[in-house]
CSV table of C-alpha atoms in Angstrom, one decimal:
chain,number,residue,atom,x,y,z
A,1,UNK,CA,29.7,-19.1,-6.3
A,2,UNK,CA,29.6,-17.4,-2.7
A,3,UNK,CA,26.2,-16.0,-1.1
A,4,UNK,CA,27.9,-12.8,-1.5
A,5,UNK,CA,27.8,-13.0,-4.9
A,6,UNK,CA,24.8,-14.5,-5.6
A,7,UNK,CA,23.2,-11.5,-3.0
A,8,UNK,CA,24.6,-8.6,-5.3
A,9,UNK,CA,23.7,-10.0,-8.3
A,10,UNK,CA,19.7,-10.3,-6.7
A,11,UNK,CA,20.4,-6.9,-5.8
A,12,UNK,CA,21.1,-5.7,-9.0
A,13,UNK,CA,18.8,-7.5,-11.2
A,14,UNK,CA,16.3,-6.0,-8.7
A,15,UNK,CA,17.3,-2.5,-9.1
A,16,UNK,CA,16.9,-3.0,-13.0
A,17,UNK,CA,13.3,-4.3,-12.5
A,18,UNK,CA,12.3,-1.0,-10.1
A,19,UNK,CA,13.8,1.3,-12.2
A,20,UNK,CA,11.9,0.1,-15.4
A,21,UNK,CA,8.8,0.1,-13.4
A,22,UNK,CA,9.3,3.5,-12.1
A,23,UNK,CA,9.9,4.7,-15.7
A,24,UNK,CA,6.4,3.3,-16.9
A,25,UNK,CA,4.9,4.6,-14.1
A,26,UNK,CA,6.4,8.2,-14.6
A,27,UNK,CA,5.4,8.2,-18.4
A,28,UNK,CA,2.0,7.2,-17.4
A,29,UNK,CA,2.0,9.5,-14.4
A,30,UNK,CA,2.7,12.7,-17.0
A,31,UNK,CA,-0.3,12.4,-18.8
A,32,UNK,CA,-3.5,14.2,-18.2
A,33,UNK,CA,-6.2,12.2,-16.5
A,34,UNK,CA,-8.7,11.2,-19.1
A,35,UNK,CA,-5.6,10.1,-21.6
A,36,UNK,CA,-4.3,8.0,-18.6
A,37,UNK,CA,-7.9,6.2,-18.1
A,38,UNK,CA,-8.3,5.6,-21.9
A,39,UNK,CA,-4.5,3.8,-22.3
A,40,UNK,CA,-5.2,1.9,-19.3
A,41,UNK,CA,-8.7,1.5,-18.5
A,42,UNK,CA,-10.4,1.3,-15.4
A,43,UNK,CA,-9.5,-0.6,-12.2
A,44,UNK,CA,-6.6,-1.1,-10.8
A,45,UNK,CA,-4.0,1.1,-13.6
A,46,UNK,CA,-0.5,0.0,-11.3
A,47,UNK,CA,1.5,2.4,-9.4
A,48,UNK,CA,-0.7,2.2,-6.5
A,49,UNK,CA,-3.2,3.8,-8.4
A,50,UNK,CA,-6.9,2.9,-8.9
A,51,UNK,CA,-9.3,4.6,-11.6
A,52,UNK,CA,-13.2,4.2,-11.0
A,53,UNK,CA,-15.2,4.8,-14.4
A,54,UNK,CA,-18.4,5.5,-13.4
A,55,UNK,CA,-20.2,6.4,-16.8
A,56,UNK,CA,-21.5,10.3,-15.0
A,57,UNK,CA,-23.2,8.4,-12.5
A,58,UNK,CA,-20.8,10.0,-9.6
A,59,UNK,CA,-21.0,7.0,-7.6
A,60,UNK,CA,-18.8,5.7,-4.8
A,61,UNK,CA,-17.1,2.0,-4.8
A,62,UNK,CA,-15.5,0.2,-1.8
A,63,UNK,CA,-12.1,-1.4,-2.6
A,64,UNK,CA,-9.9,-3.9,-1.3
A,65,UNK,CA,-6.5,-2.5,-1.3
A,66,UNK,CA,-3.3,-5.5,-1.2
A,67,UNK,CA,0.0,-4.5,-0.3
A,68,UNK,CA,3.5,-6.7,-1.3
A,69,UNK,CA,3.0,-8.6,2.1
A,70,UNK,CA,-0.8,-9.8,0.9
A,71,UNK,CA,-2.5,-7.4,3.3
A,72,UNK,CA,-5.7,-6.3,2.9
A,73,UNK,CA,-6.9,-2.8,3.3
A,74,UNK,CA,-9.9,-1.0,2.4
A,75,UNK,CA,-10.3,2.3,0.7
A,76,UNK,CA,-13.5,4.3,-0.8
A,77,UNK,CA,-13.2,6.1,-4.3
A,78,UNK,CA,-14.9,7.9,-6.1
A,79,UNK,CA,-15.0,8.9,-9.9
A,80,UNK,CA,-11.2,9.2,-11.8
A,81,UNK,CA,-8.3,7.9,-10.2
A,82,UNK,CA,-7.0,8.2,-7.0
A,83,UNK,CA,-3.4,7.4,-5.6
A,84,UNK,CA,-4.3,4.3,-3.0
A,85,UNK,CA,-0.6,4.6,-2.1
A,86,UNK,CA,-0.3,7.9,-0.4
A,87,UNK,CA,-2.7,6.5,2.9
A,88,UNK,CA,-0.8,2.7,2.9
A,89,UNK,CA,2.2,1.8,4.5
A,90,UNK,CA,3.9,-0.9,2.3
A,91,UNK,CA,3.8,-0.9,-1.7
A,92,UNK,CA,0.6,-1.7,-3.3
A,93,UNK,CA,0.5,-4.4,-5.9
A,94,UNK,CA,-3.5,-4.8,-6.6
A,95,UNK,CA,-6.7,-3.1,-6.1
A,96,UNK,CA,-10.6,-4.4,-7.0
A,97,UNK,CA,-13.8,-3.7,-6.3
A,98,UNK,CA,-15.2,-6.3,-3.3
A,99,UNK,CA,-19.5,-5.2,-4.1
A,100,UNK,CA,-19.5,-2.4,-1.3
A,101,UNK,CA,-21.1,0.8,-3.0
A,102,UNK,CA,-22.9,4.6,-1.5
A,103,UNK,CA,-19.6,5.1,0.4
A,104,UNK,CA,-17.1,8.1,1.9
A,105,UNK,CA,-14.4,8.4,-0.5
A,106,UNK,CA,-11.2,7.6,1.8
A,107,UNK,CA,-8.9,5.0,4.0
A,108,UNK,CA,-10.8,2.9,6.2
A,109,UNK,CA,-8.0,0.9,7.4
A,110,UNK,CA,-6.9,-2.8,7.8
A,111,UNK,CA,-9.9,-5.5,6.4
């Protein structure tokens, strides 16, 4: 089998993957927040999307942000979830919480 072929079949498989992704993502996407948080929790929900539970305390959290080329990044939230994607170059594929707390919700750039 040629490269060709072996290229456009990676190519399709590949378009088959993002568009099931982006489905979930959209279904998710269409709910209102507190639904969301209960179906997926809090942390890192997927979709370059992050939700901080904070039990009413309104507290801050620091996060290390990882994009599909393993670099790191770090970004402020607060309470609920907040899109990590909009402010980051390349997709997003994890988010957690490295022990920085008290901070400005926000992009504070490369780690």
């Amino acid at each position: 089998m040629s490269i060709s072929m072996h290229l456009q079949r990676a190519s399709v498989i590949g378009a088959i993957v993002v568009s099931l992704g982006c489905s979930a993502a959209m279904e998710a996407a269409a709910l209102p927040e507190p639904e969301r948080v209960e179906i997926a929790g809090c942390g890192y929900i997927g979709g370059g999307e992050y939700t901080h539970c904070d039990n009413g305390s309104g507290s801050t959290v620091m996060l290390d942000v990882q994009d599909i080329f393993f670099n790191l990044y770090h970004y402020c939230v607060g309470p609920g979830t907040t899109n990590l994607q909009s402010v980051i170059r390349w997709r997003v594929i994890g988010a957690w919480w490295n022990g920085g707390v008290g901070c400005g919700p926000g992009y504070y750039g490369p780690a």
